[in-house]
């Protein structure tokens, strides 16, 4: 009985995330579907992500900006704003190399993009994107659940942190879904 339950627990997480990945040279983020304020925020997220991963393979493309070049295999992320979608909510659909983030407002679009980017596999040799992944979030539910308890366990108390330190901390939470404390546990 215990062995059957354990085997079931091992099999469940595979269904939660994407099951198929394909290697790509470039990720082209098309910001034409976003309002201008969200487009500049998206560019700052992408530039910080490129700096942190040392990969540099992600580029924001818009009709007013020239300079993004596609590689041999390029994944494309596009945005569509829907009035019918809930404010702050999003839906992400991945099909082969095309990925669409649908949202009701700027916040939902950026959160949907960050949810998608957390599924991308980055390594020193290649970048792999999911080919068959969908996700959705409704604004009436919490996006992060029990994440608030981690602020008090940070290396410094929250009140002693500078604004830049808190921005980096929350960016790590949003982009990577974790922080430096969780990445390198100290065994006692």
PDB file of C-alpha atoms in Angstrom, residues 39-106:
ATOM      1  CA  UNK A  39       6.129  47.548 -23.258  1.00  0.00           C
ATOM      2  CA  UNK A  40       8.861  49.506 -21.472  1.00  0.00           C
ATOM      3  CA  UNK A  41       8.387  47.376 -18.335  1.00  0.00           C
ATOM      4  CA  UNK A  42       8.687  44.264 -20.478  1.00  0.00           C
ATOM      5  CA  UNK A  43      11.944  45.548 -21.988  1.00  0.00           C
ATOM      6  CA  UNK A  44      13.400  46.143 -18.520  1.00  0.00           C
ATOM      7  CA  UNK A  45      12.380  42.616 -17.408  1.00  0.00           C
ATOM      8  CA  UNK A  46      13.992  41.083 -20.496  1.00  0.00           C
ATOM      9  CA  UNK A  47      17.224  43.084 -20.170  1.00  0.00           C
ATOM     10  CA  UNK A  48      17.559  42.159 -16.485  1.00  0.00           C
ATOM     11  CA  UNK A  49      16.812  38.529 -17.300  1.00  0.00           C
ATOM     12  CA  UNK A  50      19.451  38.510 -20.056  1.00  0.00           C
ATOM     13  CA  UNK A  51      21.970  40.049 -17.642  1.00  0.00           C
ATOM     14  CA  UNK A  52      21.261  37.501 -14.905  1.00  0.00           C
ATOM     15  CA  UNK A  53      21.363  34.421 -17.103  1.00  0.00           C
ATOM     16  CA  UNK A  54      24.372  35.541 -19.189  1.00  0.00           C
ATOM     17  CA  UNK A  55      22.626  34.064 -22.222  1.00  0.00           C
ATOM     18  CA  UNK A  56      21.475  37.184 -24.035  1.00  0.00           C
ATOM     19  CA  UNK A  57      19.174  35.262 -26.363  1.00  0.00           C
ATOM     20  CA  UNK A  58      15.945  37.132 -25.634  1.00  0.00           C
ATOM     21  CA  UNK A  59      14.922  40.238 -27.582  1.00  0.00           C
ATOM     22  CA  UNK A  60      11.886  42.549 -27.437  1.00  0.00           C
ATOM     23  CA  UNK A  61      10.552  43.410 -30.899  1.00  0.00           C
ATOM     24  CA  UNK A  62       7.992  46.064 -31.742  1.00  0.00           C
ATOM     25  CA  UNK A  63       6.868  47.911 -34.856  1.00  0.00           C
ATOM     26  CA  UNK A  64       8.781  51.021 -33.727  1.00  0.00           C
ATOM     27  CA  UNK A  65      11.986  49.186 -32.786  1.00  0.00           C
ATOM     28  CA  UNK A  66      14.397  47.644 -35.263  1.00  0.00           C
ATOM     29  CA  UNK A  67      17.352  45.452 -34.380  1.00  0.00           C
ATOM     30  CA  UNK A  68      15.956  42.111 -33.252  1.00  0.00           C
ATOM     31  CA  UNK A  69      17.237  39.335 -35.435  1.00  0.00           C
ATOM     32  CA  UNK A  70      15.871  35.823 -35.471  1.00  0.00           C
ATOM     33  CA  UNK A  71      18.191  32.843 -35.191  1.00  0.00           C
ATOM     34  CA  UNK A  72      17.898  29.438 -36.858  1.00  0.00           C
ATOM     35  CA  UNK A  73      15.212  28.362 -34.416  1.00  0.00           C
ATOM     36  CA  UNK A  74      13.282  31.219 -32.870  1.00  0.00           C
ATOM     37  CA  UNK A  75      10.502  31.037 -30.312  1.00  0.00           C
ATOM     38  CA  UNK A  76       7.984  33.870 -30.593  1.00  0.00           C
ATOM     39  CA  UNK A  77       6.015  35.288 -27.665  1.00  0.00           C
ATOM     40  CA  UNK A  78       3.108  37.590 -28.535  1.00  0.00           C
ATOM     41  CA  UNK A  79       0.479  39.386 -26.474  1.00  0.00           C
ATOM     42  CA  UNK A  80      -3.233  39.950 -26.979  1.00  0.00           C
ATOM     43  CA  UNK A  81      -5.312  42.192 -24.750  1.00  0.00           C
ATOM     44  CA  UNK A  82      -8.894  41.034 -24.202  1.00  0.00           C
ATOM     45  CA  UNK A  83     -11.591  43.188 -22.663  1.00  0.00           C
ATOM     46  CA  UNK A  84     -13.457  40.063 -21.580  1.00  0.00           C
ATOM     47  CA  UNK A  85     -10.518  38.793 -19.485  1.00  0.00           C
ATOM     48  CA  UNK A  86     -10.408  39.604 -15.772  1.00  0.00           C
ATOM     49  CA  UNK A  87      -8.163  42.446 -14.648  1.00  0.00           C
ATOM     50  CA  UNK A  88      -4.873  40.989 -13.379  1.00  0.00           C
ATOM     51  CA  UNK A  89      -5.667  37.577 -14.831  1.00  0.00           C
ATOM     52  CA  UNK A  90      -3.940  35.880 -17.747  1.00  0.00           C
ATOM     53  CA  UNK A  91      -3.894  32.837 -19.986  1.00  0.00           C
ATOM     54  CA  UNK A  92      -0.764  31.445 -21.660  1.00  0.00           C
ATOM     55  CA  UNK A  93      -0.934  29.051 -24.617  1.00  0.00           C
ATOM     56  CA  UNK A  94       2.146  27.381 -26.104  1.00  0.00           C
ATOM     57  CA  UNK A  95       2.047  25.598 -29.436  1.00  0.00           C
ATOM     58  CA  UNK A  96       5.393  24.527 -30.885  1.00  0.00           C
ATOM     59  CA  UNK A  97       7.434  27.739 -31.166  1.00  0.00           C
ATOM     60  CA  UNK A  98       4.481  30.173 -30.903  1.00  0.00           C
ATOM     61  CA  UNK A  99       3.452  31.346 -27.448  1.00  0.00           C
ATOM     62  CA  UNK A 100       0.515  33.692 -26.795  1.00  0.00           C
ATOM     63  CA  UNK A 101      -0.168  35.570 -23.557  1.00  0.00           C
ATOM     64  CA  UNK A 102      -3.795  36.771 -23.294  1.00  0.00           C
ATOM     65  CA  UNK A 103      -4.682  39.216 -20.541  1.00  0.00           C
ATOM     66  CA  UNK A 104      -7.193  41.851 -19.514  1.00  0.00           C
ATOM     67  CA  UNK A 105      -4.644  44.483 -18.520  1.00  0.00           C
ATOM     68  CA  UNK A 106      -0.919  45.287 -18.384  1.00  0.00           C
TER      69      UNK A 106
END
